Coordinates of C-alpha atoms in Angstrom, one line a residue:
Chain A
X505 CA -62.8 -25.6 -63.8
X506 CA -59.6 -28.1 -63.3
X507 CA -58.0 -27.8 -60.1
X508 CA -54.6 -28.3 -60.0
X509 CA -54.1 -32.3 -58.4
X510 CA -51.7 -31.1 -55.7
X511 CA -53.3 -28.3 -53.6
X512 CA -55.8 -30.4 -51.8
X513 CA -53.4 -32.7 -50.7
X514 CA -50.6 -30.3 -50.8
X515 CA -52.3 -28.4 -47.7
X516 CA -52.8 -31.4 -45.2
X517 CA -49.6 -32.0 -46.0
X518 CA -48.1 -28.7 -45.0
X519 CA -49.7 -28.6 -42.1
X520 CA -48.4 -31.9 -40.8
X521 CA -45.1 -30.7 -41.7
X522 CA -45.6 -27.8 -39.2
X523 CA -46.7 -30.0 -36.5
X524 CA -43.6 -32.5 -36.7
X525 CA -41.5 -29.7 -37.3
X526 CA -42.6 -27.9 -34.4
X527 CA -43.1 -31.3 -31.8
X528 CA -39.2 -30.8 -30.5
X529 CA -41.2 -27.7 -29.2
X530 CA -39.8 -25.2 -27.0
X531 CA -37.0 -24.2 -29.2
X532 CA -37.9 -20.4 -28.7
X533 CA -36.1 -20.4 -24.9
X534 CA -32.3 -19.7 -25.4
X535 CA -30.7 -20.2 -22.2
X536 CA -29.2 -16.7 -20.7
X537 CA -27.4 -15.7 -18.1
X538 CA -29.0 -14.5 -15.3
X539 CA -30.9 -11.6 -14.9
X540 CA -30.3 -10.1 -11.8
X541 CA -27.5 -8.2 -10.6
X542 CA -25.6 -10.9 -9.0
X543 CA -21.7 -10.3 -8.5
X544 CA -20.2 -13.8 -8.8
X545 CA -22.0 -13.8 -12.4
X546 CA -19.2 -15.0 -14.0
X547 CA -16.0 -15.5 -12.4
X548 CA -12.8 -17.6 -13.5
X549 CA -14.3 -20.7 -13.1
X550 CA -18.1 -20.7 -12.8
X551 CA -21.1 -19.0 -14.0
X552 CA -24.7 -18.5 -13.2
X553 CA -27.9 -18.9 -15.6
X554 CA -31.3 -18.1 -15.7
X555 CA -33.5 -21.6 -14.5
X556 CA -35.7 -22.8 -17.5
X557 CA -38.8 -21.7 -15.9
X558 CA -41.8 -21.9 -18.4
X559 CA -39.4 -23.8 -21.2
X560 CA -40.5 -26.8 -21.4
X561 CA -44.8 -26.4 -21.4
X562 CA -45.8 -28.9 -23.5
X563 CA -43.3 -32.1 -21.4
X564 CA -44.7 -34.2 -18.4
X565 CA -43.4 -33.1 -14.9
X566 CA -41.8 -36.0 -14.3
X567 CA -39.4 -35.6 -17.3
X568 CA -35.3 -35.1 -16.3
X569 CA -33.9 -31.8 -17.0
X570 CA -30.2 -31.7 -18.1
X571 CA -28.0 -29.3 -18.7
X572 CA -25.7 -29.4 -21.4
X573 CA -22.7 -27.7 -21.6
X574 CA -20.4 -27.8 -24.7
X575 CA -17.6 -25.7 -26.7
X576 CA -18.4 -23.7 -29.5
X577 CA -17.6 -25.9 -32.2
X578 CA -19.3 -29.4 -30.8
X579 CA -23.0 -27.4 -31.1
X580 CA -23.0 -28.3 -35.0
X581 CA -23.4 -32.1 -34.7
X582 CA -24.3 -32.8 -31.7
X583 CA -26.1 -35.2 -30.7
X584 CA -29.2 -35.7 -28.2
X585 CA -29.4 -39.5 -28.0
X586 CA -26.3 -39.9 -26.5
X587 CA -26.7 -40.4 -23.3
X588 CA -25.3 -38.6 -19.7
X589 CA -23.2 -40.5 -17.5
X590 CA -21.2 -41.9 -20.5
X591 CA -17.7 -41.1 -21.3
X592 CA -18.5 -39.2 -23.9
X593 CA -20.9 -36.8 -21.6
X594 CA -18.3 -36.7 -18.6
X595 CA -17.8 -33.5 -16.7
X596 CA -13.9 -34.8 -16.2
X597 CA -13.0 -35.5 -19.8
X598 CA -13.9 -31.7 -20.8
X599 CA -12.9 -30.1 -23.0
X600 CA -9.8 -32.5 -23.7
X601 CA -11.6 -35.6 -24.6
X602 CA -14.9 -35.0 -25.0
X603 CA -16.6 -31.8 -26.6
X604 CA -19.7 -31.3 -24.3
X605 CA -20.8 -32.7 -21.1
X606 CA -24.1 -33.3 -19.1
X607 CA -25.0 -32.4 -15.9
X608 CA -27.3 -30.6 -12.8
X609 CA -30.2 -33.1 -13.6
X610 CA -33.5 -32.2 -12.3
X611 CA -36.9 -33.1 -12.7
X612 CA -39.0 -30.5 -14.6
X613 CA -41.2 -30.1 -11.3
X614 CA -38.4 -28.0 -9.0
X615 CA -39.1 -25.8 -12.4
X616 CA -42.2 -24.6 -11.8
X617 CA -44.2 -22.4 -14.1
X618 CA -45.0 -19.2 -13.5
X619 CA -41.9 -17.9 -11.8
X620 CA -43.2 -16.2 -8.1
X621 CA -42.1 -12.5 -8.8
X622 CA -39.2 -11.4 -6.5
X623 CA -37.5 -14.7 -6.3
X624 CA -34.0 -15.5 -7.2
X625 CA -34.1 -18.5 -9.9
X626 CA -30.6 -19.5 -10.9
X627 CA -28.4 -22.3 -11.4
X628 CA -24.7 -22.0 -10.9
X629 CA -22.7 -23.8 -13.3
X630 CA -19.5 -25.1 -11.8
X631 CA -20.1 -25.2 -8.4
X632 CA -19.4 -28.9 -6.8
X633 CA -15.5 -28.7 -6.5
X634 CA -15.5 -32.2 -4.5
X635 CA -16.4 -34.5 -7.6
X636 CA -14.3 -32.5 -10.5
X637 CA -11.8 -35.1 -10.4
X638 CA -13.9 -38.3 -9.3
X639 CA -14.4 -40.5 -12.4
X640 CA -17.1 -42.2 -11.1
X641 CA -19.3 -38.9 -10.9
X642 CA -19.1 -38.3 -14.8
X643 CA -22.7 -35.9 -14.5
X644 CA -20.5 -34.1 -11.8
X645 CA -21.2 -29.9 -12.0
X646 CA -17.2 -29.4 -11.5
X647 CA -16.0 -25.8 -12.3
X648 CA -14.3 -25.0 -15.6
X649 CA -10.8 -24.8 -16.2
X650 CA -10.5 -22.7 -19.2
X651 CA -12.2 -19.3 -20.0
X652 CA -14.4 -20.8 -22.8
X653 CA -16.2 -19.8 -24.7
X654 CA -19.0 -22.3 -23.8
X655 CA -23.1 -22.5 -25.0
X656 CA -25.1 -24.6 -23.1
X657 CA -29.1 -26.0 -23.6
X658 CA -31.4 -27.8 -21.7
X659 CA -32.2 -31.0 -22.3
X660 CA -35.6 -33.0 -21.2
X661 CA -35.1 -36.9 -21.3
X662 CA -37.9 -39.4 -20.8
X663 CA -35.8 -42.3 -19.0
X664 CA -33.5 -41.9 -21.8
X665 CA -35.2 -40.6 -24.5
X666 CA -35.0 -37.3 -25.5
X667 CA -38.6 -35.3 -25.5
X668 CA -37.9 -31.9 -25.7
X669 CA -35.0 -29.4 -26.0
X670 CA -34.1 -25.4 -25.8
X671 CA -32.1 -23.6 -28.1
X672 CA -28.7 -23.3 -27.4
X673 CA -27.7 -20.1 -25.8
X674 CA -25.0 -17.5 -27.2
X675 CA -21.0 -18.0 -26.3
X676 CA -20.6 -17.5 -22.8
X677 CA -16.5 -16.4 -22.1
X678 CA -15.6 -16.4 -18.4
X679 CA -13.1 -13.8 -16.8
X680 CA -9.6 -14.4 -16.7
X681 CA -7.7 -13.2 -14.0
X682 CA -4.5 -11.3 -15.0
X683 CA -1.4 -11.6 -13.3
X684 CA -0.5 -9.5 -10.3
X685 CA 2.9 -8.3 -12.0
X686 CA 0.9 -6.4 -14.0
X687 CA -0.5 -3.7 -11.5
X688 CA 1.1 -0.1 -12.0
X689 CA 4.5 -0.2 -10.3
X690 CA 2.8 2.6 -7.4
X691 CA 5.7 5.2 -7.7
X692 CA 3.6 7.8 -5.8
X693 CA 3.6 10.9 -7.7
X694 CA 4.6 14.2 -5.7
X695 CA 1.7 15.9 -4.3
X696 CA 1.6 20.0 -4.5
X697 CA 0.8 20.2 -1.3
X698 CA 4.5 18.2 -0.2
X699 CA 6.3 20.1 -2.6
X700 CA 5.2 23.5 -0.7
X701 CA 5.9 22.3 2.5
X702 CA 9.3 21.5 1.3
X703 CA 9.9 24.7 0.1
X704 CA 8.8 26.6 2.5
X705 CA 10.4 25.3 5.6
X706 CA 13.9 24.9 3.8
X707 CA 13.8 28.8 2.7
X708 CA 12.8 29.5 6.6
X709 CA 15.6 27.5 7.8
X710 CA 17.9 29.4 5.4
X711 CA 16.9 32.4 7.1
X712 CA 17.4 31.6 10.3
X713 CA 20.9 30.0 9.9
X714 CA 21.4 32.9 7.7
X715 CA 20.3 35.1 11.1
X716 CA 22.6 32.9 13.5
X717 CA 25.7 33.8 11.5
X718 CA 25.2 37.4 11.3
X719 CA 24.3 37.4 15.0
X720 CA 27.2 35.4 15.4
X721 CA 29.1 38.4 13.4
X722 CA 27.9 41.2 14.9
X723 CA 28.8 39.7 18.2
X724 CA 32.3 39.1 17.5
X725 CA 32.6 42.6 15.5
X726 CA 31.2 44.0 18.4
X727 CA 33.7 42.4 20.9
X728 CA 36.4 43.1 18.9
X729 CA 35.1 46.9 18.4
X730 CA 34.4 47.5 22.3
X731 CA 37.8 46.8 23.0
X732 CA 39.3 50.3 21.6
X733 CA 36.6 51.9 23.9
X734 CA 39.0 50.0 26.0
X735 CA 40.2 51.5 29.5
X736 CA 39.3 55.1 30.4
X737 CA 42.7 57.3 30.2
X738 CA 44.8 57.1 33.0
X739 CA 43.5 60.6 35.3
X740 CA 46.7 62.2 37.0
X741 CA 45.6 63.9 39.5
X742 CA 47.9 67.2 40.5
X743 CA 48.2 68.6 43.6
X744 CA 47.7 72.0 43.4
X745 CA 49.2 74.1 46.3
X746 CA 46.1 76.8 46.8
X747 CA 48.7 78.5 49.4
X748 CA 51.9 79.6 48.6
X749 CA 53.6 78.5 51.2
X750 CA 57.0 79.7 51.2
X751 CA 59.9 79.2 53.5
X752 CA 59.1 80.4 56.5
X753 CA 62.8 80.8 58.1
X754 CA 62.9 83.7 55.5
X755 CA 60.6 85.6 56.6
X756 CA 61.8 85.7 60.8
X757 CA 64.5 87.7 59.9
Chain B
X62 CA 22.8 44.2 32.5
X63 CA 21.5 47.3 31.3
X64 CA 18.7 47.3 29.0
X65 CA 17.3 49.2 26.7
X66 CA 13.5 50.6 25.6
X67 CA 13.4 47.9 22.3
X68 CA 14.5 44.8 24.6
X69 CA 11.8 46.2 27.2
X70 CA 8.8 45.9 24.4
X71 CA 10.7 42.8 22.8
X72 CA 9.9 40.9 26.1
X73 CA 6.8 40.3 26.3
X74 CA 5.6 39.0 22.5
X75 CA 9.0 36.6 23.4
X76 CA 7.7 35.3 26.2
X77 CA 4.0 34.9 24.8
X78 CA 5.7 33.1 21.9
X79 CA 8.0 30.5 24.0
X80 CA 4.7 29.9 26.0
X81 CA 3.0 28.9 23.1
X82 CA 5.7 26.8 21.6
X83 CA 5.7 25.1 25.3
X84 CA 2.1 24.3 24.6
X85 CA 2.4 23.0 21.0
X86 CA 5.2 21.1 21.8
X87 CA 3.0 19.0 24.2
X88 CA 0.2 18.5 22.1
X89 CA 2.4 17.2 19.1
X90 CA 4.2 14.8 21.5
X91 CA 0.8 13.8 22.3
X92 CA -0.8 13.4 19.0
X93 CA 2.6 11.7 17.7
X94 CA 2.3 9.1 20.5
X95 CA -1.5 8.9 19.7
X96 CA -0.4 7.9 15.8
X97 CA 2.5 6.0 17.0
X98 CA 0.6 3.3 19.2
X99 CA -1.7 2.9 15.8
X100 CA -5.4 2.3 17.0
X101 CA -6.5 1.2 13.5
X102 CA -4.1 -1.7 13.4
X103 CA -3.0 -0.9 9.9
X104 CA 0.6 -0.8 10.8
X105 CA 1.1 -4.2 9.7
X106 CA 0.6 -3.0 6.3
X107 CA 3.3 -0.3 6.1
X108 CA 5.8 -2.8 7.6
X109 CA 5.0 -5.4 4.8
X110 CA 5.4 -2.2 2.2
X111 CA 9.1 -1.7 3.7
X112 CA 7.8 1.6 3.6
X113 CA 7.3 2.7 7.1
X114 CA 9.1 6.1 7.6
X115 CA 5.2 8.2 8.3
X116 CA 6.2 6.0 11.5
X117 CA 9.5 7.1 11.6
X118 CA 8.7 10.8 11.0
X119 CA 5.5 10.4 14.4
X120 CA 8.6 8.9 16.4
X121 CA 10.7 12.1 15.8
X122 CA 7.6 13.9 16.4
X123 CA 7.5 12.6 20.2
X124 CA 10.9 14.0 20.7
X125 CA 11.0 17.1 18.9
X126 CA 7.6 18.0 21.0
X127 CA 9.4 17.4 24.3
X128 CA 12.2 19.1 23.5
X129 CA 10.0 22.5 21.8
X130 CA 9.1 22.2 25.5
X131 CA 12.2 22.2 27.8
X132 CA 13.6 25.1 25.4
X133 CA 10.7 27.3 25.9
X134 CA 11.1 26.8 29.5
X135 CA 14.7 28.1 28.7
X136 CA 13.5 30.4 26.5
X137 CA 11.0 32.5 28.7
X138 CA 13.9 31.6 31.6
X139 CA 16.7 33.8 29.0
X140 CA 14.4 36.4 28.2
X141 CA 13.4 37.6 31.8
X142 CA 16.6 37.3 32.4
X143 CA 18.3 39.4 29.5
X144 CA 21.2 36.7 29.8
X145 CA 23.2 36.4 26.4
X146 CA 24.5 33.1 27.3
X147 CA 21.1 31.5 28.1
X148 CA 19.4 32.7 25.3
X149 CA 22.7 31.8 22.5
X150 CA 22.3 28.2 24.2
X151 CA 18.8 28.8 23.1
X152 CA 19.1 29.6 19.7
X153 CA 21.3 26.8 19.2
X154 CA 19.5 24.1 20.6
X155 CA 16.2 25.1 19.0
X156 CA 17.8 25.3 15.4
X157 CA 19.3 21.8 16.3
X158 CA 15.1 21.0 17.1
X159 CA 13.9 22.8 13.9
X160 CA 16.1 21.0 12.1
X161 CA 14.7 17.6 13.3
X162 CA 11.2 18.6 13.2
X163 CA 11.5 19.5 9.5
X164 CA 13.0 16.3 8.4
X165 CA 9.8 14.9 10.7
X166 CA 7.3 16.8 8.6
X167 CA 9.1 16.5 5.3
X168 CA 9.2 12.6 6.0
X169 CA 6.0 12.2 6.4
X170 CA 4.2 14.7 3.9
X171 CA 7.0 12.7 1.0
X172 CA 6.3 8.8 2.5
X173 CA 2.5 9.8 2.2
X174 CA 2.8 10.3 -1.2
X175 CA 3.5 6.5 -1.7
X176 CA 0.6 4.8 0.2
X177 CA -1.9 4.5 -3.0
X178 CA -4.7 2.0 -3.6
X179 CA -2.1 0.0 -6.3
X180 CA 0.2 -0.5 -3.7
X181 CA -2.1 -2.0 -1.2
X182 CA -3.8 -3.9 -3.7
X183 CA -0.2 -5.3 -4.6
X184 CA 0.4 -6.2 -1.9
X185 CA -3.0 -7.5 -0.9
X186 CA -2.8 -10.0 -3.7
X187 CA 0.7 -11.3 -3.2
X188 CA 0.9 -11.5 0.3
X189 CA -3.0 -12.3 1.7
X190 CA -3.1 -16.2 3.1
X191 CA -0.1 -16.7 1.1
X192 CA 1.1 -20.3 2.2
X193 CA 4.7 -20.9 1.1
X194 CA 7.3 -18.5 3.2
X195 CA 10.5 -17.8 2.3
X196 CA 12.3 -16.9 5.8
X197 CA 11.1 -16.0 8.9
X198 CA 10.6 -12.1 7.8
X199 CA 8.2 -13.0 4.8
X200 CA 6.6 -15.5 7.5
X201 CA 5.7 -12.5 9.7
X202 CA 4.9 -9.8 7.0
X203 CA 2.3 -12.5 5.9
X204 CA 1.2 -13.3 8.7
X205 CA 0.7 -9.4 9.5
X206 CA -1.3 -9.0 6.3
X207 CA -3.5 -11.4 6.5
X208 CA -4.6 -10.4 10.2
X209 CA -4.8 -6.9 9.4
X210 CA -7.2 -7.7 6.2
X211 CA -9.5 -10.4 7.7
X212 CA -9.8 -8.0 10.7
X213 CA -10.4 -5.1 7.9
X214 CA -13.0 -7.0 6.1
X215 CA -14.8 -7.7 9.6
X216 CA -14.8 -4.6 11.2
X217 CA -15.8 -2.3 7.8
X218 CA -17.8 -4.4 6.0
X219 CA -15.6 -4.3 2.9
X220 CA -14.2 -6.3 0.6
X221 CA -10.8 -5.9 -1.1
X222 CA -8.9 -2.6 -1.8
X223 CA -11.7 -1.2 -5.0
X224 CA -13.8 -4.6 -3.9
X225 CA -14.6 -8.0 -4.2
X226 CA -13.8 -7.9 -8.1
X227 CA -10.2 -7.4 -7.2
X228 CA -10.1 -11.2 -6.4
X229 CA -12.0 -12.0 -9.6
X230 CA -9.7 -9.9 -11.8
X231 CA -6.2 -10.5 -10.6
X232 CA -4.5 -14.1 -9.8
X233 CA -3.2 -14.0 -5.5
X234 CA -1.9 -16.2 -3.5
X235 CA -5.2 -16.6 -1.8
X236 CA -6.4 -18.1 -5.1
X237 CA -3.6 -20.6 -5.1
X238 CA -5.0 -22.3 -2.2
X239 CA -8.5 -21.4 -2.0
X240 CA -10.6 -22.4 -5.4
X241 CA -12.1 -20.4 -7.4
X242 CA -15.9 -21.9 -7.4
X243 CA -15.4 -22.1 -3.7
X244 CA -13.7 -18.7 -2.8
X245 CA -14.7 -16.5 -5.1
X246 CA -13.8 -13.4 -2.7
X247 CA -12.8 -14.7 0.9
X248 CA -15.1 -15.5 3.1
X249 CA -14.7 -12.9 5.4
X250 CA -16.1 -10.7 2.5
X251 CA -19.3 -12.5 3.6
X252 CA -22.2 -10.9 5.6
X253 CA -21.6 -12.3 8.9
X254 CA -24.3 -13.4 11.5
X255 CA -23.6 -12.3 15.3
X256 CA -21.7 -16.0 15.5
X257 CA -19.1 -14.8 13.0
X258 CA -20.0 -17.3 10.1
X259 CA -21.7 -16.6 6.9
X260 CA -25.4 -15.6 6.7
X261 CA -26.0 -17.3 3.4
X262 CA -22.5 -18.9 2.1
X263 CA -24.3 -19.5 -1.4
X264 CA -25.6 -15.8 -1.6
X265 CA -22.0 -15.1 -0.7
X266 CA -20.8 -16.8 -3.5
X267 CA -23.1 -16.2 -6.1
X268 CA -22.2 -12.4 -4.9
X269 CA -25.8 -11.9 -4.1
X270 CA -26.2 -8.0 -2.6
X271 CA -27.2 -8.2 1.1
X272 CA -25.2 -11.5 1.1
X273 CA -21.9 -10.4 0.3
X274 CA -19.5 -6.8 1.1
X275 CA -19.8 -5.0 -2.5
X276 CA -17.8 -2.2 -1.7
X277 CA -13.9 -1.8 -1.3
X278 CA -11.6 -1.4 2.0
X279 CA -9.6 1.5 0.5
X280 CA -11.3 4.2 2.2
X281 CA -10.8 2.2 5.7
X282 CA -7.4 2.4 5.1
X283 CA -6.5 5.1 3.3
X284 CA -8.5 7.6 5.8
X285 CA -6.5 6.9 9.3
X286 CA -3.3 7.1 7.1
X287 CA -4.0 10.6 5.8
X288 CA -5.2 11.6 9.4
X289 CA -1.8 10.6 10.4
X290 CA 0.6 12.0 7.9
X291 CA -1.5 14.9 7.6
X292 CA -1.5 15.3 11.4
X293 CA 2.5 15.1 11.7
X294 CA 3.4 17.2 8.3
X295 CA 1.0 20.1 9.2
X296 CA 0.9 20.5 12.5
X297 CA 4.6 20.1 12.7
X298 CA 5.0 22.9 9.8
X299 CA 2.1 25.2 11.8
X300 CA 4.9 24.6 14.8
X301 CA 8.0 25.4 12.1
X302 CA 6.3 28.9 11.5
X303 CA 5.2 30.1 14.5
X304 CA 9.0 29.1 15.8
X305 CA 10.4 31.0 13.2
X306 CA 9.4 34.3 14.0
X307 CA 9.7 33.3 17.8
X308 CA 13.4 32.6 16.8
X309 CA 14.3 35.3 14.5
X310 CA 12.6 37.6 17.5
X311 CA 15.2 36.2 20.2
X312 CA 18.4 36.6 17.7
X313 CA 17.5 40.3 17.5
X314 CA 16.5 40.9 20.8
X315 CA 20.0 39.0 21.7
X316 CA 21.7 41.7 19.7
X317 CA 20.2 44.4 21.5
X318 CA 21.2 43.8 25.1
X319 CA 24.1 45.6 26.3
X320 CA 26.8 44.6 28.1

């Protein structure tokens, strides 16, 4: 029977098509942040991601790791062959004048493959506060001003060729801090157990002025009323002659 | 002074009470002087709240105790001696001392009622290393503050009033001078070594637990405070009671003696 004149070579040919395709290899690791409970994981001006450990298998260990940060919008074109350390990669012109930067350079040996279970691998983004302004550090891991969103990749260069990348991760957003005008004005509510108190003493109180005054009553009513007892009548005290005693003279006769 | 059969049985209960309103009177002076010379340290905070009158209420306490005292002694003094004077300078004086004793306890069950964890946390943010002073007053209700919470954070192992998100969540005046990537949370939120410095500063910051105090100061503060309002409002209102039947007692058995 005829065979059709493409499927022999159609094959070969799909085949090498999967093996270019899939030479930028490694494009399965999307960079995350880190996985254990940590509780500076993302504060106002920093954040902290998993290390690329077991990412980048098929580069030589003495390839440079890069981290690439960028906004949102710059993943769609961006470029690899563009190099770090140039203006348009500098940590101090982002976000203003350039869309992503480059920076925490390694070699892919302090990323070694398997992790050791139990051990903390992270890398804080946006923790050298001494160089965030210094021109001349442009691969300087400054902390970011803004909230973000931001998506970062690694990047493996071979001097300055790029070899190998990850894909880039999901939108990272950073906290924002609110003002502190904004906490509850604290008017203390009024507690049962205040309100009882209150209540209570003010009703004894009541009582007990109330028990003064009528003390105070009774004692005047009583002074006034003790004085028509007042003095015991006046006795007169009559003599009374027991002997008739007449006028003797009489009598001699 | 003659007396009669009810002012006979009315002595004794009357002096049993005056002898036990000589006692409580004592122990509040004592416990109100035991609040009063603040062995948590926390009254820096109340002062920078303007809100200090639990303070007020344990320094009214002092006095109303001392004088519960010297009236029982005239009390017990009027009794025995069935003297109507005595005992109406009695009843008047202590009704002058209930008087003050209730505005003690009702002072500091209300003030109590204001010291919540927003309020501290208020004032935790706005006044905690804050670096530009207005007068000499703000100068020293700063200063206060930030004592009283660096020693806080030291001595409980805590870290801000719910903890060390509060620094993360709201802007402070700590934040205006302290960096973010640097200070996270102060560094006093740090686990400290027996030198007083940081066991692992990066742990700290990365808010690593075992690094870093994860829980909040609230409890620290909020536990002396209710020992001491509690401490004034109740026992004073125990006091309040057991004075009011003591009282009403001596106005009747006043009544009853004779001329």
């Amino acid at each position: 029977r005829p065979r059709r004149p493409g499927t022999r070579t159609m094959l070969p040919l799909l085949l090498l098509l999967l093996a270019t395709a899939h030479s930028l290899a490694d494009k399965q690791y999307v960079p995350t942040l880190a996985t254990s409970p940590l509780g500076g994981l993302k504060t106002t001006s920093t954040f902290v991601l998993e290390q690329p450990r077991c990412a980048f298998t098929k580069v030589q260990s003495d390839a440079v790791i890069w981290l690439v940060v960028a906004i949102p919008k710059a993943v769609a074109n961006f470029s690899n062959s563009v190099g770090p350390g140039t203006p348009e990669r500098a940590f101090q012109g982002f976000p203003t004048s350039t869309q992503a930067y480059m920076t925490l350079n390694t070699t892919l040996r302090n990323y070694p493959c398997p992790k050791p279970p139990g051990e903390t691998t992270v890398l804080r983004v946006g923790s050298e506060t001494s160089c965030a302004t210094d021109k001349m550090r442009p691969t300087c891991n400054g902390p970011l001003l803004s909230p973000g969103p931001y998506r970062v990749k690694f990047l493996a260069l071979n001097g300055s060729k790029p070899v190998a990348e990850t894909a880039w991760s999901k939108p990272i957003t950073l906290k924002t801090a609110l003002p502190s005008s904004s906490i509850p004005a604290t008017g203390g509510g009024r507690s049962t157990g205040m309100i009882a108190l209150t209540s209570i003493l003010s009703i004894l109180f009541a009582v007990l002025l109330a028990g003064l005054v009528a003390m105070l009553f009774f004692w005047g009513s009583h002074a006034r009323g003790s004085s028509t007892f007042s003095k015991p009548e006046a006795v007169t005290v009559r003599r009374y002659n027991t002997h008739h005693v007449y006028n003797q003279p009489a009598a001699r006769l | 002074m003659a007396k009669s059969d009810d002012t006979c049985i009315l002595q004794g209960p009357l002096v049993f009470g005056n002898v036990v309103i000589g006692m409580c009177g004592i122990a509040l002076t004592a416990e109100c002087i035991f609040f009063v010379s603040d062995p948590h340290g926390l009254y820096p905070l109340l002062e920078a709240t303007e809100n200090d009158d639990i303070y007020a209420a344990a320094w009214i306490g002092i006095f109303v105790g001392f004088a519960l005292f010297a009236l029982s002694i005239l009390g017990i003094v009027g009794v025995i001696k069935s003297n109507r004077t005595l005992l109406l300078v009695y009843i008047i004086l202590m009704l002058i001392t209930y008087a003050f004793e209730m505005a003690s306890c009702i002072t500091a069950a209300t003030h109590r009622d204001f010291l919540t964890p927003n309020l501290f946390l208020k004032q935790m943010l706005e006044r905690y290393q804050k670096s530009e002073t207005v007068n000499n007053n703000d100068k020293w209700m700063t200063e206060g503050v930030t004592k009283t919470w660096d020693k806080l954070m030291l001595q409980n192992q805590c870290c801000g009033v719910h903890g060390p998100s509060d620094w993360q969540e709201y802007m402070s005046a700590f934040r205006i001078t302290h960096s973010d990537a640097d200070f996270p949370w102060p560094h006093n939120c740090c686990v400290m070594d027996a030198q007083g410095s940081p066991v692992n500063l990066d742990g700290c910051k990365l808010g690593v637990p075992g690094y870093y105090n994860s829980n909040g100061c609230y409890d620290a503060i909020s536990g002396p405070m209710n020992t001491h309002a509690w401490g004034v409002a109740w026992f004073g209102f125990a006091i309040l009671c057991w004075t009011f039947c003591v009282l009403f007692g001596t106005m009747f058995y006043w009544s009853r003696i004779e001329y």
